[in-house]
Coordinates of C-alpha atoms and ligand atoms in Angstrom, one line a residue:
M939 CA 0.0 0.0 0.0
T940 CA 1.3 3.4 -1.0
A941 CA -0.4 6.5 0.4
T942 CA -0.9 8.7 -2.6
Y943 CA -1.6 12.4 -2.7
I944 CA -2.8 13.5 -6.2
T945 CA -3.3 17.1 -7.1
T946 CA -4.6 19.1 -10.2
T947 CA -3.4 22.6 -10.7
I948 CA -5.7 25.3 -9.4
P949 CA -6.9 27.3 -12.4
Y950 CA -7.3 31.1 -12.5
V951 CA -11.0 32.0 -12.2
N952 CA -10.9 34.9 -14.7
A953 CA -13.6 33.0 -16.6
R954 CA -15.7 29.9 -16.4
P955 CA -14.1 26.5 -17.0
H956 CA -13.8 25.0 -20.5
V957 CA -13.3 21.5 -21.8
G958 CA -9.5 21.8 -21.5
H959 CA -9.8 22.0 -17.7
A960 CA -11.9 18.8 -17.7
L961 CA -8.9 16.8 -19.1
E962 CA -6.7 17.3 -16.1
L963 CA -9.5 16.7 -13.6
V964 CA -10.6 13.5 -15.3
Q965 CA -7.1 12.2 -15.6
A966 CA -6.4 12.9 -11.9
D967 CA -9.7 11.3 -11.0
V968 CA -8.8 8.1 -12.9
L969 CA -5.5 7.8 -11.1
A970 CA -7.2 8.4 -7.7
R971 CA -9.9 5.8 -8.3
H972 CA -7.5 3.3 -9.7
R973 CA -5.2 3.5 -6.6
R974 CA -8.2 3.4 -4.3
G975 CA -9.4 0.3 -6.1
R976 CA -6.0 -1.2 -5.4
G977 CA -6.4 -0.6 -1.7
D978 CA -4.1 2.4 -1.4
P979 CA -5.0 5.4 0.8
V980 CA -5.6 8.3 -1.6
R981 CA -6.2 12.0 -1.2
F982 CA -7.3 13.8 -4.4
Q983 CA -7.2 17.6 -4.3
S984 CA -8.3 20.3 -6.6
G985 CA -9.1 24.0 -6.2
T986 CA -9.0 27.5 -7.7
D987 CA -6.4 30.2 -7.8
D988 CA -8.4 33.2 -6.6
N989 CA -5.6 35.6 -6.0
S990 CA -4.4 36.2 -9.5
L991 CA -4.1 39.7 -10.9
K992 CA -5.8 38.3 -14.0
N993 CA -8.9 37.8 -12.0
V994 CA -8.8 41.5 -10.9
L995 CA -8.5 42.7 -14.5
A996 CA -11.2 40.4 -15.8
A997 CA -13.6 41.5 -13.0
Q998 CA -12.9 45.2 -13.9
A999 CA -13.5 44.5 -17.5
A1000 CA -16.8 42.8 -16.6
G1001 CA -17.8 45.7 -14.4
V1002 CA -18.3 43.4 -11.4
G1003 CA -16.7 43.5 -7.9
V1004 CA -13.6 41.2 -7.7
R1005 CA -15.0 39.2 -4.8
E1006 CA -18.4 38.6 -6.5
F1007 CA -16.7 37.8 -9.8
V1008 CA -14.2 35.4 -8.3
D1009 CA -16.8 33.6 -6.2
R1010 CA -19.1 33.1 -9.2
N1011 CA -16.4 31.6 -11.4
A1012 CA -14.9 29.5 -8.6
E1013 CA -18.4 28.0 -8.0
A1014 CA -18.5 26.9 -11.6
F1015 CA -15.1 25.0 -11.1
L1016 CA -16.3 23.5 -7.9
A1017 CA -19.5 22.3 -9.7
L1018 CA -17.4 20.2 -12.1
G1019 CA -17.0 17.7 -9.3
D1020 CA -20.6 16.6 -9.7
A1021 CA -20.9 17.2 -13.4
L1022 CA -17.9 15.0 -14.2
S1023 CA -18.3 12.4 -11.4
L1024 CA -15.0 13.4 -9.8
S1025 CA -14.0 11.8 -6.5
V1026 CA -12.3 15.0 -5.2
D1027 CA -11.5 14.7 -1.5
D1028 CA -10.6 18.4 -1.0
F1029 CA -11.1 21.6 -2.9
I1030 CA -9.1 24.6 -1.9
R1031 CA -9.9 28.2 -2.8
T1032 CA -6.9 30.4 -2.2
S1033 CA -8.9 33.5 -1.3
R1034 CA -11.5 31.8 0.9
D1035 CA -9.8 28.8 2.6
R1036 CA -8.9 29.5 6.2
R1037 CA -5.9 27.1 5.9
H1038 CA -4.3 28.9 3.0
R1039 CA -3.2 32.3 4.1
P1040 CA -1.5 31.3 7.3
G1041 CA 0.2 28.4 5.4
V1042 CA 1.5 30.8 2.7
E1043 CA 2.8 33.2 5.4
R1044 CA 4.5 30.3 7.2
F1045 CA 6.0 29.1 3.9
W1046 CA 7.3 32.6 3.1
R1047 CA 9.0 32.8 6.5
A1048 CA 10.5 29.3 6.0
C1049 CA 12.1 30.6 2.8
A1050 CA 13.2 33.9 4.4
H1051 CA 16.9 33.0 4.1
D1052 CA 16.5 33.0 0.3
L1053 CA 14.5 36.2 0.0
Y1054 CA 15.9 39.7 -0.7
Q1055 CA 14.7 43.0 -2.1
K1056 CA 15.7 44.4 -5.4
R1057 CA 14.6 47.1 -7.9
Y1058 CA 13.5 45.3 -11.1
E1059 CA 12.7 46.4 -14.6
G1060 CA 11.2 44.0 -17.1
L1061 CA 8.5 43.0 -19.5
Y1062 CA 5.5 41.5 -17.8
C1063 CA 2.7 39.4 -19.3
T1064 CA -0.3 39.7 -17.0
G1065 CA -1.9 36.7 -18.8
C1066 CA 1.0 34.5 -17.6
E1067 CA 1.7 36.5 -14.4
Q1068 CA 5.3 36.3 -15.4
F1069 CA 8.3 38.4 -16.5
Y1070 CA 9.8 37.6 -19.9
T1071 CA 13.3 38.3 -21.2
P1072 CA 13.3 39.7 -24.8
A1073 CA 14.7 36.4 -26.0
E1074 CA 11.8 34.5 -24.7
L1075 CA 9.2 36.6 -26.5
R1076 CA 7.9 35.7 -29.9
G1077 CA 10.4 36.4 -32.5
G1078 CA 13.2 36.6 -29.9
S1079 CA 16.4 34.7 -30.5
G1080 CA 15.5 32.1 -27.9
G1081 CA 11.8 31.6 -29.0
S1082 CA 10.6 29.1 -31.5
S1083 CA 7.3 30.2 -33.0
P1084 CA 4.9 27.5 -34.3
P1085 CA 4.6 28.2 -38.0
E1086 CA 0.8 28.0 -38.0
L1087 CA 0.7 31.1 -35.8
A1088 CA 1.0 34.6 -37.3
Q1089 CA 4.3 36.1 -36.1
R1090 CA 3.9 38.9 -33.7
D1091 CA 7.3 39.9 -32.6
G1092 CA 7.8 41.0 -29.1
C1093 CA 4.5 39.3 -27.9
C1094 CA 4.0 36.7 -25.2
P1095 CA 4.4 33.3 -26.8
E1096 CA 1.4 32.0 -24.8
H1097 CA -1.0 34.9 -25.2
E1098 CA 0.2 36.7 -28.3
T1099 CA -0.3 40.0 -26.4
E1100 CA 2.3 42.7 -25.8
P1101 CA 3.9 42.6 -22.4
Q1102 CA 3.9 45.6 -20.1
Q1103 CA 7.1 47.4 -19.2
V1104 CA 7.2 47.3 -15.5
S1105 CA 9.7 48.9 -13.1
E1106 CA 9.3 48.2 -9.4
E1107 CA 10.9 47.2 -6.1
N1108 CA 10.2 43.5 -5.4
W1109 CA 11.2 40.6 -3.2
F1110 CA 13.3 38.1 -5.0
F1111 CA 13.8 34.4 -4.4
R1112 CA 17.3 33.0 -4.7
L1113 CA 16.5 30.3 -7.3
S1114 CA 20.1 30.3 -8.6
R1115 CA 21.2 28.5 -5.4
Y1116 CA 19.2 25.4 -6.3
A1117 CA 20.3 24.4 -9.8
V1118 CA 22.5 21.5 -8.6
P1119 CA 20.1 19.8 -6.2
L1120 CA 17.2 20.3 -8.7
R1121 CA 19.2 18.7 -11.4
E1122 CA 20.1 15.8 -9.2
A1123 CA 16.5 15.2 -8.0
I1124 CA 15.2 15.2 -11.6
S1125 CA 17.9 13.2 -13.4
S1126 CA 18.0 10.6 -10.6
G1127 CA 14.2 10.1 -11.0
R1128 CA 13.6 11.0 -7.3
L1129 CA 11.4 13.7 -8.8
R1130 CA 10.0 11.9 -11.9
I1131 CA 8.8 14.1 -14.7
E1132 CA 6.7 12.5 -17.5
P1133 CA 6.7 12.3 -20.4
A1134 CA 10.5 12.2 -20.9
G1135 CA 10.4 15.1 -23.4
R1136 CA 9.2 17.3 -20.6
R1137 CA 11.9 16.1 -18.2
N1138 CA 14.5 17.0 -20.8
E1139 CA 12.9 20.4 -21.3
V1140 CA 13.3 21.1 -17.6
L1141 CA 16.9 19.9 -17.4
A1142 CA 17.8 22.1 -20.4
F1143 CA 16.2 25.0 -18.7
I1144 CA 18.2 24.4 -15.5
D1145 CA 21.4 23.9 -17.5
A1146 CA 20.8 27.3 -19.2
G1147 CA 21.2 28.9 -15.8
L1148 CA 18.6 29.8 -13.2
A1149 CA 18.0 33.4 -12.5
D1150 CA 16.4 34.5 -9.2
F1151 CA 12.7 35.3 -9.6
S1152 CA 10.5 38.0 -8.2
V1153 CA 8.1 36.8 -5.6
S1154 CA 6.1 39.9 -4.7
R1155 CA 4.2 42.8 -6.4
P1156 CA 3.4 46.3 -5.2
A1157 CA 0.0 46.0 -3.5
E1158 CA -1.1 49.0 -5.5
R1159 CA -0.6 47.2 -8.9
A1160 CA -2.5 44.2 -7.5
A1161 CA -5.5 46.5 -6.5
G1162 CA -5.0 45.2 -3.0
W1163 CA -6.0 41.7 -4.0
G1164 CA -3.7 38.9 -2.7
I1165 CA -1.8 38.0 0.4
P1166 CA 0.4 40.8 1.9
V1167 CA 4.1 40.0 2.3
P1168 CA 4.7 39.3 6.1
G1169 CA 6.3 42.4 7.5
D1170 CA 6.0 44.4 4.3
P1171 CA 2.3 45.3 3.7
G1172 CA 3.1 47.5 0.7
Q1173 CA 3.8 44.3 -1.3
V1174 CA 1.6 41.3 -2.0
I1175 CA 3.0 37.8 -2.5
Y1176 CA 3.5 36.9 -6.1
V1177 CA 0.5 34.8 -7.2
W1178 CA 2.6 31.9 -8.3
F1179 CA 4.3 31.7 -4.9
D1180 CA 0.9 31.9 -3.3
A1181 CA -0.8 29.4 -5.6
L1182 CA 1.9 26.7 -5.5
C1183 CA 1.7 26.7 -1.7
N1184 CA -1.9 25.3 -2.0
Y1185 CA -0.4 21.9 -2.4
V1186 CA 0.8 22.0 1.2
T1187 CA -1.4 24.6 2.9
A1188 CA -4.5 22.4 2.3
L1189 CA -2.6 19.7 4.3
D1190 CA -2.3 22.1 7.3
Y1191 CA 1.4 23.0 6.6
G1192 CA 3.1 23.9 9.8
G1193 CA 0.1 22.8 11.9
E1194 CA -0.5 19.8 14.0
G1195 CA -3.2 18.1 11.9
E1196 CA -2.9 14.5 10.7
A1197 CA -3.3 15.7 7.1
W1198 CA 0.3 16.6 7.0
R1199 CA 1.2 12.9 6.5
W1200 CA 0.2 13.2 2.9
W1201 CA 3.2 15.5 2.3
G1202 CA 5.5 14.7 5.2
G1203 CA 5.1 10.9 4.9
D1204 CA 6.9 8.5 2.6
G1205 CA 4.0 8.0 0.1
D1206 CA 3.6 9.3 -3.5
R1207 CA 3.0 13.0 -4.1
I1208 CA 1.8 13.4 -7.7
H1209 CA 1.1 16.7 -9.5
L1210 CA -0.9 16.8 -12.7
L1211 CA -0.4 19.9 -14.9
G1212 CA -0.5 21.3 -18.4
K1213 CA 2.7 22.0 -20.4
G1214 CA 2.3 25.8 -20.0
V1215 CA 3.0 25.7 -16.2
L1216 CA 5.7 23.1 -16.3
R1217 CA 8.5 25.6 -15.2
F1218 CA 6.6 26.7 -12.2
H1219 CA 6.0 23.2 -11.0
A1220 CA 9.2 21.5 -12.0
V1221 CA 11.7 24.3 -11.1
Y1222 CA 10.2 27.1 -8.9
W1223 CA 8.1 24.9 -6.7
P1224 CA 10.7 22.2 -5.9
A1225 CA 13.3 25.0 -5.2
M1226 CA 10.8 26.6 -2.8
L1227 CA 10.3 23.3 -1.1
L1228 CA 14.0 22.7 -0.8
S1229 CA 14.4 26.2 0.7
A1230 CA 11.6 25.5 3.2
G1231 CA 13.2 22.2 4.1
L1232 CA 10.3 20.1 2.8
P1233 CA 10.1 16.9 0.7
L1234 CA 9.8 17.2 -3.1
P1235 CA 6.9 15.9 -5.1
T1236 CA 7.6 12.3 -6.3
A1237 CA 6.1 12.7 -9.8
I1238 CA 4.9 15.4 -12.1
F1239 CA 2.7 14.4 -15.0
V1240 CA 2.4 16.8 -17.8
H1241 CA -0.4 16.9 -20.4
D1242 CA -0.6 18.9 -23.6
Y1243 CA -3.5 21.1 -24.7
L1244 CA -6.8 20.6 -26.3
T1245 CA -7.9 22.5 -29.3
A1246 CA -11.5 22.8 -30.3
G1247 CA -12.4 22.4 -34.0
G1248 CA -8.7 23.1 -34.8
R1249 CA -8.5 26.3 -32.8
K1250 CA -6.9 27.2 -29.5
I1251 CA -9.5 27.2 -26.8
S1252 CA -10.1 30.6 -25.5
K1253 CA -12.3 31.3 -22.5
S1254 CA -13.7 34.4 -24.1
A1255 CA -14.3 33.1 -27.6
A1256 CA -17.7 33.0 -29.2
G1257 CA -19.2 29.6 -28.5
A1258 CA -17.2 29.2 -25.3
A1259 CA -20.3 28.3 -23.4
A1260 CA -20.8 25.3 -25.6
L1261 CA -17.4 24.1 -24.6
E1262 CA -18.1 24.2 -20.8
P1263 CA -17.6 20.8 -19.4
A1264 CA -20.8 21.0 -17.4
T1265 CA -22.7 21.9 -20.6
L1266 CA -21.2 19.0 -22.5
A1267 CA -21.9 16.6 -19.6
A1268 CA -25.5 17.8 -19.4
A1269 CA -26.0 17.4 -23.1
Y1270 CA -24.1 14.1 -23.7
G1271 CA -23.5 12.6 -20.3
A1272 CA -20.4 12.7 -18.1
E1273 CA -19.4 9.3 -19.3
A1274 CA -19.2 10.3 -22.9
V1275 CA -17.1 13.3 -22.0
R1276 CA -14.8 11.2 -19.8
W1277 CA -14.5 8.5 -22.3
W1278 CA -13.5 10.9 -25.1
L1279 CA -10.9 12.6 -23.0
L1280 CA -9.4 9.3 -21.9
R1281 CA -9.6 7.4 -25.2
E1282 CA -8.6 10.1 -27.7
V1283 CA -6.2 12.5 -26.0
P1284 CA -2.6 11.2 -26.6
R1285 CA 0.1 11.2 -24.0
T1286 CA 2.0 13.7 -26.0
G1287 CA 0.8 16.1 -28.6
D1288 CA -2.3 18.3 -28.7
A1289 CA -5.7 16.8 -29.3
D1290 CA -8.6 18.4 -31.2
F1291 CA -12.0 18.3 -29.6
T1292 CA -15.3 18.4 -31.5
V1293 CA -18.8 17.3 -30.4
E1294 CA -18.9 15.0 -33.5
R1295 CA -15.8 13.1 -32.2
L1296 CA -17.3 12.9 -28.7
T1297 CA -20.6 11.5 -29.9
A1298 CA -19.0 9.1 -32.4
R1299 CA -16.7 7.7 -29.9
A1300 CA -19.4 7.2 -27.3
D1301 CA -21.9 5.7 -29.8
D1302 CA -19.3 3.3 -31.4
E1303 CA -17.7 2.1 -28.2
L1304 CA -20.0 2.7 -25.3
A1305 CA -23.5 2.2 -26.7
H1306 CA -22.6 -0.2 -29.5
G1307 CA -19.5 -2.0 -28.5
L1308 CA -19.9 -2.3 -24.8
G1309 CA -23.5 -1.7 -24.0
N1310 CA -24.9 -4.0 -26.7
L1311 CA -22.5 -6.7 -25.7
V1312 CA -23.6 -6.8 -22.1
N1313 CA -27.3 -6.7 -23.1
R1314 CA -26.8 -9.5 -25.7
V1315 CA -24.9 -11.7 -23.2
V1316 CA -27.5 -11.2 -20.4
A1317 CA -30.4 -11.8 -22.9
M1318 CA -28.8 -15.1 -24.1
I1319 CA -28.1 -16.4 -20.7
R1320 CA -31.7 -15.7 -19.7
R1321 CA -33.1 -17.2 -22.9
Y1322 CA -30.9 -20.3 -23.1
R1323 CA -30.0 -21.0 -19.5
D1324 CA -33.0 -19.5 -17.6
G1325 CA -30.8 -16.6 -16.4
R1326 CA -28.3 -18.9 -14.6
V1327 CA -24.7 -18.2 -15.4
P1328 CA -22.9 -21.4 -16.4
G1329 CA -20.0 -22.4 -14.1
A1330 CA -16.4 -21.7 -15.0
G1331 CA -15.2 -24.3 -17.4
P1332 CA -12.3 -24.7 -19.9
V1333 CA -11.9 -21.9 -22.5
P1334 CA -14.0 -22.9 -25.5
P1335 CA -12.2 -23.1 -28.9
G1336 CA -11.8 -19.7 -30.5
G1337 CA -12.1 -18.0 -27.1
E1338 CA -8.3 -17.8 -26.4
E1339 CA -7.9 -14.2 -27.4
L1340 CA -10.9 -13.1 -25.3
A1341 CA -9.6 -15.1 -22.3
A1342 CA -6.2 -13.4 -22.7
A1343 CA -7.7 -9.9 -22.9
I1344 CA -9.6 -10.6 -19.7
G1345 CA -6.6 -12.0 -17.9
Q1346 CA -4.2 -9.3 -18.9
A1347 CA -6.5 -6.2 -18.5
G1348 CA -5.6 -5.5 -14.9
D1349 CA -1.9 -5.6 -15.4
R1350 CA -2.1 -3.6 -18.7
I1351 CA -4.2 -0.9 -17.0
G1352 CA -1.8 -0.7 -14.0
A1353 CA 1.3 -0.4 -16.3
A1354 CA -0.3 2.2 -18.6
L1355 CA -1.5 4.4 -15.7
G1356 CA 2.0 4.1 -14.2
E1357 CA 3.2 5.7 -17.4
F1358 CA 0.4 8.3 -17.3
D1359 CA -0.9 6.8 -20.6
F1360 CA -4.7 6.9 -20.4
R1361 CA -5.2 5.9 -24.1
Q1362 CA -3.3 2.6 -23.4
A1363 CA -5.2 2.1 -20.2
T1364 CA -8.6 2.4 -21.8
A1365 CA -7.4 0.4 -24.8
A1366 CA -7.0 -2.5 -22.4
V1367 CA -10.6 -2.2 -21.3
W1368 CA -11.8 -1.8 -24.8
A1369 CA -9.9 -5.0 -25.9
I1370 CA -12.2 -7.1 -23.7
A1371 CA -15.3 -5.7 -25.4
D1372 CA -13.8 -5.9 -28.8
E1373 CA -12.6 -9.5 -28.4
A1374 CA -15.9 -10.5 -26.8
N1375 CA -17.9 -9.1 -29.8
R1376 CA -15.7 -11.0 -32.2
F1377 CA -16.1 -14.1 -30.2
V1378 CA -19.9 -13.9 -30.1
N1379 CA -20.0 -13.7 -33.9
R1380 CA -17.6 -16.6 -34.2
A1381 CA -19.1 -18.9 -31.6
R1382 CA -22.7 -18.2 -32.7
P1383 CA -24.4 -19.3 -29.5
W1384 CA -27.9 -19.0 -31.1
E1385 CA -26.9 -21.9 -33.3
L1386 CA -25.4 -24.0 -30.5
A1387 CA -28.7 -23.4 -28.7
R1388 CA -30.6 -25.3 -31.4
D1389 CA -28.3 -28.3 -31.2
E1390 CA -29.0 -30.6 -28.2
D1391 CA -25.5 -32.2 -28.4
A1392 CA -23.9 -28.8 -28.1
A1393 CA -25.1 -28.0 -24.5
A1394 CA -21.7 -28.2 -22.9
Q1395 CA -20.2 -26.1 -25.6
L1396 CA -22.9 -23.5 -25.2
D1397 CA -22.2 -23.5 -21.4
A1398 CA -18.6 -22.8 -22.1
V1399 CA -19.3 -20.0 -24.6
L1400 CA -21.9 -18.3 -22.3
G1401 CA -19.6 -18.8 -19.3
L1402 CA -16.7 -17.0 -21.0
L1403 CA -18.9 -14.2 -22.2
A1404 CA -20.3 -13.7 -18.7
R1405 CA -16.7 -13.5 -17.4
A1406 CA -16.0 -10.9 -20.1
C1407 CA -18.9 -8.7 -18.9
S1408 CA -18.0 -9.1 -15.3
A1409 CA -14.4 -8.1 -16.1
L1410 CA -15.7 -5.0 -18.0
G1411 CA -17.7 -4.0 -14.9
R1412 CA -14.6 -4.4 -12.8
E1413 CA -11.9 -2.8 -15.0
L1414 CA -14.1 0.1 -16.2
A1415 CA -14.5 1.3 -12.6
P1416 CA -11.7 3.9 -12.5
F1417 CA -12.7 5.4 -15.9
L1418 CA -16.5 5.3 -15.9
P1419 CA -17.5 4.5 -12.3
D1420 CA -21.3 4.7 -12.8
A1421 CA -21.3 2.6 -15.9
A1422 CA -19.1 0.1 -14.3
A1423 CA -21.6 -0.2 -11.5
R1424 CA -24.5 -0.6 -14.0
I1425 CA -22.6 -3.4 -15.8
T1426 CA -21.8 -5.2 -12.6
R1427 CA -25.5 -5.1 -11.6
Q1428 CA -26.4 -6.6 -14.9
C1429 CA -24.0 -9.4 -14.4
T1430 CA -24.8 -10.2 -10.8
P1431 CA -27.5 -12.9 -10.2
G1432 CA -30.4 -11.9 -7.9
Q1433 CA -31.6 -13.9 -4.9
D1434 CA -33.3 -16.3 -7.2
G1435 CA -29.9 -17.1 -8.8
R1436 CA -30.9 -15.5 -12.1
L1437 CA -29.5 -12.5 -13.9
P1438 CA -31.8 -9.5 -13.9
A1439 CA -33.6 -8.5 -17.1
P1440 CA -31.3 -6.5 -19.4
S1441 CA -31.7 -2.8 -19.5
P1442 CA -29.6 -0.5 -21.7
V1443 CA -26.2 0.3 -20.1
F1444 CA -25.5 3.3 -22.4
R1445 CA -27.9 5.5 -24.4
R1446 CA -27.1 6.3 -28.0
L1447 CA -26.3 10.0 -28.5
T1448 CA -27.1 10.1 -32.2
P1449 CA -29.7 8.0 -34.1
A1450 CA -28.3 4.7 -35.4
S1451 CA -27.6 4.8 -39.1
P1452 CA -29.6 2.2 -41.0
G1453 CA -26.5 1.0 -42.8
P1454 CA -25.6 -2.7 -43.4
A1455 CA -23.3 -2.8 -40.3
S1456 CA -25.7 -4.7 -38.0
P1457 CA -24.8 -8.3 -37.5
P1458 CA -27.6 -10.6 -38.8
A1459 CA -28.3 -12.7 -35.8
R1460 CA -28.2 -10.2 -32.9
V1461 CA -30.3 -11.2 -29.9
P1462 CA -32.2 -8.0 -29.3
A1463 CA -31.9 -6.4 -25.9
G1464 CA -34.8 -7.3 -23.7
S1465 CA -35.7 -10.5 -25.5
G1466 CA -34.9 -12.8 -22.6
T1467 CA -37.6 -15.5 -21.9
A1468 CA -38.2 -14.7 -18.3
G1469 CA -38.4 -10.9 -18.8
Ligands
LIG876 ZN1 1.4 35.5 -21.5

C-alpha cells in the first residue's frame, strides 16, 4: 500500500471552465480511483487560484466586484466535481480557505533566508503572471514560434499580447542556489517528470542557468488583492508563490493536523499539470520546497493542450459556453465526456475536440461495442439458461484471445497508468469488449442453442462471455465508475440465482444509421424469456 496524494493545478478563475480544464480533472480522478481500487489510501485535491491579478483585470472588464466575480467563477469550477463524477476529496480556494493564508505566510518565513529586495525592470505578461526576457518573447532569439501562428514579434508566446514594461521594487527568491540539487533530483528520478520530453525540457532550462525570480508585487498594482508580504504590507506575495503553496497549505502545513502525513510521509506526491505551467511546478516549486526544508513531489505528469475544432480554446471566444464541461456533460452525459478525454487524447501532442468526435466515440464504443455486448450476453443467458450463469469451465475453442484480454487487462491498465498513458489504459478495457464481440460472432451461441448435443459447448461459450462482462464491470471502474456499477449489476445474479432483465447500459447519442453494419443474428436487448 502506498499512500498517494494527487493534485490538479488550481486554475485562474478569470472566466468559467472550458473542456481543457476537464482533461486534467478527469485524468487525476482516474489515477485516484485506480489507486483506491488497489487498496491504497488516496487524497485527491483540486481547487481554484483566486488571488491572480488576471482575476482582478477580468472583474474590472466585466464591471463586477472582484469578490463577486471570483466567487461566481470558482463556483463553476467546484461544480465540475458533480458534473464529471469526480472523486475529489478536498477543494481549496486560495482567497476563501482558512488554511491557505497562514500556510503561505509560514512558507514565506521558512524561505526567508532565500528572499531579498531588489529594484526590477522587465517585460511582464499579466496573462502569464510572469516576467519575460526579450529572447523568450515571440520572434526573440530564444523563442521558437509555431509556423501556424502569425508572427507577432515581441509578444508573449502563450498569449500573443504585448507585455507591459514594469519597473518596481520587489522581493526576489534565490532560485540560482538550487540548480545542482534540482538537477540531481530530476535526473535521478527521485522527482519523476513524465513524459520524458518534458523532463529533458526542464533539465535544459536548469542547465541554461537559473535566475532569481521576483516573488512579490506592489499591493497597488494588484489592486489590494492577494496576500500581503509578512512584515511588508506594501507588497503582496506573487500569485505563483501563493498558488503553488496550495499543495501544502491544504494539508495544514506547519500545523499539528494529521493531514500533513500526505506530504510529510513517505508516500507518493503526484502533481498533474499542463505544459504551459511546467517551469513553475518542476523548477520554482521544488526549489521553494528545498528552501523551506520540505520533501519534493515524487512525480509530475504533464499533459498537452486541447484545441476545439482546430483552434486554440479561449475562454472568451464566441461559443465558449458550448465548450463548458458542465454543458457538455448535461447534453451528452459525463461518461461520454470522460471516455472521449481518456480514449482520444494522446500522452504527447495536442488533441482536437469536436462534439462529433465525442458522440461518435461514445456511440461506437460505449453504446454499440460495450452496451450491446452486455445486453446480448445477459439476454442469451436468460433465454438459453434461464438466467443462470454457467459455471467456469475450460476456455472454448476460439475464445483464447478473449480469455487473454480478460486475464491481462488488470496488469495492462496498471502499467499504462503508471506511465500516465490513459489511451493505453482504456485500450486494455476496450480490448475485452472488442474480443468478446468478435467471439460472439464466431461462436454463434444461437446456433449452439438449437443443437441438443452442443449443450456443454454453449455453457462454455456463455460462461466465457459472462466472465468478459464481469471483467468489464470491474476494469471500467476507475474510468467510468457509474457505468461500471450498472454493468456489474447486470452481471450479478439476484436472490433467485438468475441475472436481472437486461436494460440499456448506455444510451445512444445520435440516431443509429440504417447501414448494413448490424450483425444478422443479434439477440435484441430485452428478448430474454423470463423478462
Ligand atoms: Zn502570456
